[in-house]
Coordinates of C-alpha atoms and ligand atoms in Angstrom, one line a residue:
M15 CA 20.6 -8.5 37.6
E16 CA 19.5 -5.1 36.2
T17 CA 18.7 -5.2 32.5
T18 CA 19.3 -2.2 30.2
R19 CA 16.2 -1.0 28.4
R20 CA 16.5 0.4 25.0
R21 CA 15.1 3.9 25.2
L22 CA 14.6 6.4 22.3
L23 CA 13.1 9.9 22.9
V24 CA 11.9 11.5 19.7
R25 CA 11.8 15.0 20.8
G26 CA 10.3 18.3 19.7
G27 CA 8.4 17.3 16.6
T28 CA 4.8 17.7 15.5
V29 CA 3.0 14.4 16.0
V30 CA 0.5 13.8 13.2
R31 CA -2.5 11.5 14.1
P32 CA -5.9 11.0 12.5
E33 CA -7.4 12.9 15.4
G34 CA -5.1 16.0 14.8
T35 CA -1.6 17.3 15.2
E36 CA 0.2 18.3 18.3
Q37 CA 3.6 19.3 19.6
A38 CA 4.7 16.2 21.5
D39 CA 7.6 14.0 22.3
V40 CA 7.4 10.2 21.8
L41 CA 9.2 8.0 24.2
C42 CA 9.9 4.5 22.9
V43 CA 11.1 1.7 25.2
D44 CA 12.3 -1.6 23.9
G45 CA 10.7 -1.0 20.6
I46 CA 7.3 0.0 22.0
I47 CA 5.8 3.4 22.4
E48 CA 5.6 4.1 26.1
T49 CA 4.5 7.8 26.4
V50 CA 3.4 10.5 24.0
G51 CA 3.2 14.0 25.4
P52 CA 4.7 17.5 25.6
D53 CA 8.2 18.0 27.0
L54 CA 8.8 14.5 28.2
G55 CA 12.6 15.0 28.6
A56 CA 12.5 18.6 29.9
T57 CA 10.0 17.8 32.7
G58 CA 12.0 14.8 33.8
K59 CA 9.1 12.5 33.1
D60 CA 11.4 10.0 31.5
G61 CA 13.9 10.6 34.3
D62 CA 17.3 10.1 32.8
V63 CA 17.6 11.9 29.5
S64 CA 20.6 13.9 30.6
G65 CA 21.8 11.8 33.4
G66 CA 25.4 10.4 33.5
K67 CA 24.3 6.7 33.1
S68 CA 21.5 7.5 30.7
T69 CA 20.7 4.9 28.1
T70 CA 18.1 7.1 26.5
E71 CA 19.0 8.1 23.0
V72 CA 17.5 11.5 22.1
M73 CA 16.5 12.3 18.5
D74 CA 15.8 16.0 18.0
V75 CA 13.1 16.4 15.4
S76 CA 12.2 20.0 16.0
G77 CA 10.5 21.5 12.9
K78 CA 9.7 18.0 11.6
L79 CA 6.5 16.0 11.3
V80 CA 6.2 12.6 13.1
F81 CA 3.9 10.1 11.5
A82 CA 3.1 6.5 12.5
G83 CA 5.2 4.2 10.2
C84 CA 3.1 3.7 7.0
I85 CA 1.4 0.4 6.4
D86 CA 1.1 -0.5 2.7
T87 CA -1.3 -3.4 2.3
Q88 CA -0.8 -3.8 -1.4
V89 CA 2.7 -4.4 -2.8
H90 CA 4.1 -6.9 -5.3
F91 CA 7.7 -7.7 -4.5
R92 CA 8.0 -10.5 -7.2
E93 CA 10.0 -13.1 -5.2
P94 CA 10.1 -16.0 -5.9
G95 CA 10.3 -16.3 -9.7
L96 CA 10.4 -12.8 -11.0
E97 CA 13.4 -11.3 -9.1
H98 CA 14.7 -9.5 -12.2
K99 CA 11.8 -7.1 -11.6
E100 CA 12.1 -6.8 -7.8
D101 CA 12.9 -9.0 -4.8
L102 CA 12.0 -9.0 -1.2
A103 CA 15.2 -7.2 -0.2
S104 CA 15.0 -4.4 -2.8
G105 CA 11.2 -4.0 -2.5
S106 CA 11.4 -3.7 1.3
L107 CA 14.3 -1.3 1.1
A108 CA 12.2 0.9 -1.2
A109 CA 9.4 0.5 1.4
I110 CA 11.4 1.6 4.4
A111 CA 13.0 4.4 2.4
G112 CA 9.6 5.8 1.8
G113 CA 8.4 5.5 5.4
V114 CA 6.6 2.2 5.0
T115 CA 7.3 0.1 8.1
T116 CA 4.8 -2.7 7.4
F117 CA 3.9 -4.2 4.0
F118 CA 1.4 -6.9 2.9
E119 CA 2.7 -8.6 -0.2
M120 CA 0.5 -10.1 -3.0
P121 CA 0.4 -13.7 -4.1
N122 CA 1.0 -13.4 -7.9
T123 CA 4.6 -14.5 -7.8
K124 CA 6.0 -17.5 -9.7
P125 CA 4.9 -19.9 -8.4
A126 CA 1.9 -18.1 -7.0
T127 CA 1.4 -18.2 -3.2
T128 CA -1.5 -20.7 -3.2
S129 CA -0.5 -23.2 -0.5
P130 CA 1.0 -23.3 3.0
E131 CA 4.3 -24.5 1.5
A132 CA 4.5 -21.4 -0.8
L133 CA 3.6 -19.1 2.2
A134 CA 6.3 -20.8 4.3
D135 CA 8.8 -20.4 1.5
K136 CA 8.2 -16.6 1.3
L137 CA 8.5 -16.2 5.1
A138 CA 11.8 -18.2 5.0
R139 CA 13.1 -16.0 2.1
A140 CA 12.1 -12.9 4.1
G141 CA 14.1 -13.9 7.2
G142 CA 17.1 -11.7 7.7
R143 CA 16.7 -10.0 4.2
V144 CA 13.6 -7.8 4.7
W145 CA 13.8 -4.3 5.9
A146 CA 10.2 -3.8 7.1
D147 CA 7.6 -5.9 9.0
H148 CA 5.4 -7.9 6.7
A149 CA 2.8 -10.5 6.0
F150 CA 1.9 -12.4 2.8
F151 CA -1.4 -13.0 1.1
V152 CA -2.5 -16.4 -0.1
G153 CA -4.1 -16.4 -3.5
A154 CA -7.6 -17.8 -3.9
T155 CA -8.2 -20.5 -6.6
A156 CA -11.0 -22.9 -7.4
E157 CA -8.8 -25.7 -6.1
N158 CA -7.8 -24.2 -2.7
A159 CA -11.1 -22.5 -2.0
D160 CA -12.2 -24.8 0.8
S161 CA -8.8 -24.8 2.6
L162 CA -8.4 -21.0 2.8
G163 CA -10.3 -20.6 6.0
E164 CA -7.7 -22.7 7.8
W165 CA -4.7 -21.3 5.9
E166 CA -5.6 -17.6 6.5
N167 CA -4.6 -18.0 10.1
L168 CA -1.2 -19.4 9.5
P169 CA 1.7 -17.3 11.0
G170 CA 2.8 -14.6 8.6
C171 CA -0.4 -14.7 6.6
A172 CA -2.1 -11.4 5.7
G173 CA -5.3 -13.3 4.6
V174 CA -6.7 -14.3 1.2
K175 CA -6.5 -12.2 -2.1
I176 CA -8.9 -12.6 -4.9
F177 CA -8.3 -11.6 -8.6
M178 CA -11.8 -11.4 -10.2
G179 CA -10.1 -10.1 -13.4
S180 CA -6.8 -11.3 -14.6
S181 CA -3.8 -9.1 -14.4
T182 CA -0.1 -10.0 -14.0
G183 CA 0.2 -13.8 -13.4
S184 CA -2.5 -16.5 -13.7
L185 CA -4.5 -16.1 -10.5
L186 CA -8.2 -15.8 -11.2
V187 CA -11.6 -16.6 -9.6
D188 CA -14.1 -15.1 -11.9
D189 CA -17.4 -17.0 -11.4
D190 CA -19.9 -16.2 -8.6
V191 CA -20.1 -19.8 -7.4
T192 CA -16.4 -20.1 -6.7
L193 CA -16.3 -16.6 -5.4
E194 CA -19.0 -17.5 -2.9
R195 CA -17.1 -20.7 -1.8
V196 CA -14.0 -18.6 -1.2
L197 CA -15.9 -16.0 0.8
R198 CA -17.6 -18.6 2.9
S199 CA -14.2 -20.2 3.7
G200 CA -12.7 -18.0 6.5
T201 CA -13.5 -14.8 8.3
R202 CA -10.7 -12.3 7.6
R203 CA -11.1 -9.3 5.3
V204 CA -10.5 -10.3 1.7
P205 CA -8.9 -7.8 -0.7
V206 CA -10.2 -8.1 -4.2
H207 CA -9.0 -7.0 -7.7
A208 CA -12.5 -6.2 -9.1
E209 CA -12.6 -6.2 -12.9
D210 CA -15.1 -8.4 -14.7
E211 CA -13.1 -11.1 -16.5
A212 CA -15.8 -11.9 -19.2
R213 CA -16.0 -8.3 -20.2
L214 CA -12.2 -7.9 -20.3
R215 CA -11.8 -11.0 -22.5
E216 CA -14.4 -9.8 -24.9
R217 CA -12.8 -6.4 -25.2
Y218 CA -9.2 -7.6 -25.4
A219 CA -10.2 -9.8 -28.3
R220 CA -10.8 -6.7 -30.4
V221 CA -7.5 -5.0 -29.6
E222 CA -4.9 -5.0 -32.4
S223 CA -1.3 -5.4 -31.5
G224 CA 0.5 -2.1 -31.7
S225 CA -2.6 0.0 -30.7
P226 CA -1.7 3.1 -28.7
V227 CA -1.6 2.5 -25.0
R228 CA -4.0 5.4 -24.5
I229 CA -6.8 3.0 -25.3
H230 CA -6.1 1.0 -22.2
P231 CA -8.7 2.8 -20.0
H232 CA -11.3 2.0 -22.8
V233 CA -10.3 -1.6 -23.1
R234 CA -10.5 -2.2 -19.4
D235 CA -13.4 0.2 -19.2
P236 CA -15.3 1.7 -16.3
E237 CA -18.1 -0.8 -16.9
A238 CA -15.7 -3.8 -16.3
A239 CA -14.7 -2.3 -12.9
L240 CA -18.2 -1.4 -12.0
L241 CA -19.7 -4.8 -12.9
A242 CA -17.2 -6.7 -10.8
T243 CA -17.4 -4.3 -7.8
R244 CA -21.2 -4.6 -7.8
R245 CA -21.0 -8.4 -7.9
L246 CA -18.5 -8.3 -5.1
L247 CA -20.7 -6.1 -2.9
D248 CA -23.7 -8.5 -3.5
L249 CA -21.6 -11.4 -2.5
A250 CA -20.2 -9.7 0.6
E251 CA -23.7 -8.9 1.7
K252 CA -24.9 -12.4 1.0
T253 CA -22.0 -14.2 2.8
H254 CA -21.4 -11.5 5.5
R255 CA -17.7 -11.7 4.6
P256 CA -15.7 -8.4 5.0
V257 CA -14.1 -7.5 1.6
H258 CA -11.8 -4.7 0.5
V259 CA -12.1 -3.2 -3.0
L260 CA -8.6 -2.7 -4.2
H261 CA -7.5 0.2 -6.4
V262 CA -10.9 1.9 -7.0
S263 CA -10.5 3.5 -10.4
T264 CA -14.0 4.9 -11.5
L265 CA -16.4 7.5 -10.4
E266 CA -19.1 4.9 -10.9
E267 CA -17.6 2.6 -8.2
V268 CA -17.3 5.6 -5.9
A269 CA -21.0 6.4 -6.4
L270 CA -21.9 2.7 -5.8
L271 CA -19.8 2.7 -2.6
R272 CA -21.6 5.8 -1.4
E273 CA -25.0 4.5 -2.3
R274 CA -24.6 1.0 -0.8
D275 CA -23.1 1.8 2.5
L276 CA -22.5 -1.7 3.9
K277 CA -20.6 -0.2 6.9
G278 CA -17.6 -2.1 8.0
L279 CA -18.4 -5.0 5.7
V280 CA -16.9 -3.2 2.7
T281 CA -13.7 -1.1 2.7
A282 CA -11.8 0.3 -0.2
E283 CA -8.4 1.4 -1.4
A284 CA -7.1 4.1 -3.8
T285 CA -3.7 4.1 -5.3
P286 CA -1.4 7.1 -5.7
N287 CA -1.6 6.4 -9.4
H288 CA -5.3 7.0 -9.6
L289 CA -5.0 10.0 -7.2
F290 CA -2.1 11.8 -8.9
L291 CA -2.2 10.8 -12.6
H292 CA -5.0 11.2 -15.2
A293 CA -5.7 10.5 -18.8
P294 CA -5.0 11.4 -21.5
V295 CA -2.0 13.5 -20.3
C296 CA -0.4 10.7 -18.5
Y297 CA -0.4 8.4 -21.5
E298 CA 0.9 11.2 -23.8
R299 CA 3.7 11.9 -21.3
Y300 CA 4.7 8.4 -20.1
G301 CA 3.2 5.9 -22.5
S302 CA 3.0 2.4 -21.3
L303 CA 5.1 3.2 -18.2
V304 CA 1.8 4.3 -16.6
Q305 CA -0.2 1.3 -17.8
M306 CA -1.7 -0.5 -14.9
N307 CA -4.8 -2.5 -14.0
P308 CA -7.3 -1.1 -13.5
P309 CA -6.2 1.8 -15.7
V310 CA -5.6 5.4 -14.8
R311 CA -8.6 7.3 -16.2
S312 CA -9.7 10.8 -17.0
R313 CA -9.9 13.8 -14.6
D314 CA -13.5 13.3 -13.5
H315 CA -12.6 9.8 -12.2
Q316 CA -9.6 11.2 -10.4
D317 CA -11.6 13.9 -8.8
A318 CA -14.3 11.4 -7.6
I319 CA -11.6 9.2 -6.1
R320 CA -9.9 12.1 -4.3
Q321 CA -13.2 13.2 -2.8
A322 CA -14.0 9.6 -1.7
V323 CA -10.6 9.5 0.2
V324 CA -11.4 12.8 1.9
D325 CA -14.8 11.5 2.9
S326 CA -13.6 8.1 4.1
V327 CA -15.7 6.4 1.4
I328 CA -12.3 5.0 0.4
H329 CA -10.5 4.1 3.5
V330 CA -6.8 3.6 2.7
V331 CA -4.2 4.4 0.1
G332 CA -2.1 1.5 -0.9
S333 CA 0.7 1.8 -3.5
D334 CA 0.0 -1.4 -5.6
H335 CA 3.8 -1.2 -6.1
A336 CA 4.0 -3.4 -9.2
P337 CA 7.5 -3.3 -10.7
H338 CA 8.5 -4.4 -14.2
T339 CA 11.7 -3.7 -16.0
L340 CA 11.9 -0.7 -18.4
A341 CA 12.5 -3.1 -21.3
E342 CA 9.3 -5.0 -20.4
K343 CA 7.3 -1.9 -20.1
R344 CA 8.5 -0.6 -23.5
Q345 CA 7.0 -3.6 -25.4
P346 CA 4.1 -2.7 -27.7
Y347 CA 0.6 -2.5 -26.4
P348 CA -1.1 -4.8 -25.3
S349 CA 1.8 -7.1 -24.6
C350 CA 3.5 -4.6 -22.3
P351 CA 2.9 -5.6 -18.6
S352 CA 0.7 -3.6 -16.3
G353 CA 2.0 -2.0 -13.1
I354 CA 3.9 0.9 -11.7
P355 CA 6.4 1.1 -8.8
G356 CA 5.2 3.2 -5.9
V357 CA 5.9 1.9 -2.4
Q358 CA 8.5 4.6 -1.8
T359 CA 6.6 7.6 -3.2
T360 CA 3.1 7.3 -1.6
L361 CA 3.8 9.4 1.5
A362 CA 5.7 12.1 -0.4
L363 CA 2.9 12.4 -3.0
L364 CA 0.2 12.7 -0.3
L365 CA 2.2 15.5 1.3
T366 CA 1.9 17.4 -2.0
A367 CA -1.9 16.9 -1.8
V368 CA -1.8 18.6 1.7
R369 CA 0.2 21.5 0.1
E370 CA -2.4 21.7 -2.8
G371 CA -5.1 21.9 -0.1
W372 CA -7.4 19.0 -0.9
L373 CA -6.1 16.8 2.0
R374 CA -5.2 17.5 5.6
L375 CA -2.1 16.2 7.4
E376 CA -4.3 14.2 9.7
D377 CA -6.0 12.5 6.7
V378 CA -2.5 11.4 5.6
G379 CA -2.0 9.8 9.0
R380 CA -5.4 8.1 8.7
I381 CA -5.0 6.7 5.2
T382 CA -1.4 5.6 5.3
S383 CA -1.4 3.8 8.7
A384 CA -4.3 3.9 11.2
A385 CA -7.0 2.8 8.7
H386 CA -4.9 0.0 7.4
A387 CA -4.4 -1.2 11.0
D388 CA -8.1 -0.9 11.7
I389 CA -9.4 -2.7 8.7
Y390 CA -6.9 -5.6 8.8
G391 CA -6.8 -5.9 12.6
I392 CA -3.1 -5.0 12.9
D393 CA -3.6 -4.2 16.6
K394 CA 0.0 -3.5 17.5
K395 CA 0.8 -1.0 14.8
G396 CA -0.6 2.0 12.9
R397 CA -1.0 4.6 15.6
I398 CA 1.3 6.7 17.7
E399 CA -0.1 5.6 21.1
P400 CA 1.3 3.8 24.2
G401 CA 1.5 0.1 23.7
R402 CA 1.9 0.0 20.0
D403 CA 5.1 -0.8 18.1
A404 CA 7.4 2.3 17.9
D405 CA 7.2 2.5 14.1
L406 CA 7.6 6.1 13.1
V407 CA 8.5 8.2 10.1
I408 CA 10.0 11.6 10.4
V409 CA 9.2 14.0 7.6
D410 CA 11.1 17.2 6.9
P411 CA 8.5 19.6 5.5
T412 CA 11.2 22.0 4.2
I413 CA 12.4 19.5 1.6
Q414 CA 10.8 21.1 -1.5
E415 CA 12.7 19.9 -4.5
P416 CA 12.0 17.7 -7.5
L417 CA 11.8 14.1 -6.6
R418 CA 15.0 12.4 -7.8
L419 CA 15.4 9.0 -9.4
E420 CA 18.6 8.4 -7.4
W421 CA 16.6 8.5 -4.2
L422 CA 14.5 5.5 -5.3
R423 CA 15.4 1.9 -4.3
S424 CA 13.2 -0.2 -6.5
K425 CA 15.0 -2.2 -9.2
T426 CA 12.7 -0.7 -11.8
G427 CA 14.7 2.5 -12.3
F428 CA 11.7 4.6 -13.3
S429 CA 8.8 6.4 -11.7
P430 CA 6.3 8.8 -13.4
F431 CA 6.7 10.9 -10.3
V432 CA 10.4 11.7 -10.7
G433 CA 10.5 15.4 -11.1
T434 CA 7.4 16.1 -9.0
L435 CA 8.0 18.9 -6.6
T436 CA 8.0 17.5 -3.1
H437 CA 6.5 19.3 -0.1
G438 CA 8.2 17.2 2.5
W439 CA 10.2 14.0 2.3
P440 CA 10.6 11.1 4.8
T441 CA 14.1 11.6 6.1
T442 CA 14.2 9.0 8.9
T443 CA 12.2 5.7 9.3
I444 CA 12.1 4.1 12.7
L445 CA 11.2 0.4 12.9
R446 CA 10.3 -0.9 16.4
G447 CA 12.4 1.9 18.1
E448 CA 15.5 1.7 15.9
V449 CA 16.4 3.8 12.9
A450 CA 16.2 1.6 9.8
Y451 CA 16.7 4.3 7.1
E452 CA 18.0 7.8 7.3
A453 CA 19.3 10.5 4.9
H454 CA 18.8 8.3 1.9
A455 CA 20.7 5.3 3.3
P456 CA 19.7 2.1 5.2
S457 CA 20.9 1.8 8.8
G458 CA 22.0 -1.4 10.3
K459 CA 20.8 -4.8 9.0
P460 CA 17.4 -5.9 7.7
R461 CA 15.2 -6.5 10.8
G462 CA 11.8 -7.0 9.4
L463 CA 9.6 -9.5 11.2
P464 CA 6.1 -11.0 10.5
A465 CA 3.4 -8.6 11.6
F466 CA 1.1 -11.5 12.6
Ligands
LIG21 O1 -1.3 -3.1 -12.9 C1 -1.2 -4.1 -12.1 N1 -0.1 -4.8 -11.9 N2 -2.4 -4.4 -11.5 C2 -2.4 -5.6 -10.8 O2 -3.5 -5.9 -10.3 C3 -1.3 -6.5 -10.7 C4 0.0 -5.7 -10.9 C5 1.2 -6.6 -11.1 O3 1.4 -7.5 -10.3 O4 1.9 -6.4 -12.0

């Protein structure tokens, strides 16, 4: 019996890849990219675009940009336990609305994801409710350190996350002996929140309640970040375990990463917050709404991080989408929680950087998808090439208007980037060959599946 194949021809757009941009069509068959090339329909290469019995759906994207679906390897979606801030459904809807077709979610939920049971619970909750493909990190602790090597290979697992400095939640591994045990248990790349816990404790002890939030980058100072990142690089070299320095926030860490080029052993991430905000202006304008860990710092740090992204010293941009309610964020410093939503706005912000001239379109393709796939071994995603999942995001470069709060899908109801003039907006997100989000609305039902 003849089976009908599901064919989608994305026609007439400018395909953006790390290697460059080109006018090309993308033919997707049964959710997989089959061919990428010029005039696939017109030349008849796909055979039946205009035929009477055609099952090929044609999407005309002339004048638009076609990116690989973004991969965001650092989001906090808060379920279980903190669903008043966000949940897997709302967080993943924000993701797909912003062109993110795959997310890796962090383990500092309540309870924390520190066991196979907790991982299985998250996967079960995701089933039928999540809009994008996904995987979940297991959090490292002194208690589970020796089991992590086995657990990191469980289905749906993104790997192991380490908090060297405490942030939201109680996950923490702050001594080198336990860190070494964690790094020797397993082989997958380990993302690390690198701030030195001893230094943070000492400095927080001197903070008076009600102090202005603008002191945050001095409380969690550049030295706290540098100390931890240096210890991490030493341990990576000693154990030969690949690590990923999350949310690089200082020019000193950038200098260290440039100096100690440990090749593929060490990769790094920047967040849109550190790329597009700087102190003291951001604290004057938004107060504790822009408080995050590690903090947003002054312009010289921002410039160094931008240059490191351009030079591939920092490999990826991850949002660190970390939602809290407005009421929580408005508590006095230092009790107000740290974190900013961002999964939906990363791609749009990076397009403003292209317009400003410090980033190229192909860099955006590299840092939002291909590099994530490369460093975490997501072989079936992250590039527009035959054989990979047909995860695509269509950007309309003519949408140049202030970013609107009503476009945003996170439960948080705020973003410091509302009002930013866009230079392109993701209008259509395609997950495995089917439209998942279009014109500010979801399409169909949540279809997200585990990426591993
Ligand atoms: O600001 C932050 N918020 N940094 C983190 O590392 C955690 C995150 C959260 O989960 O709220």
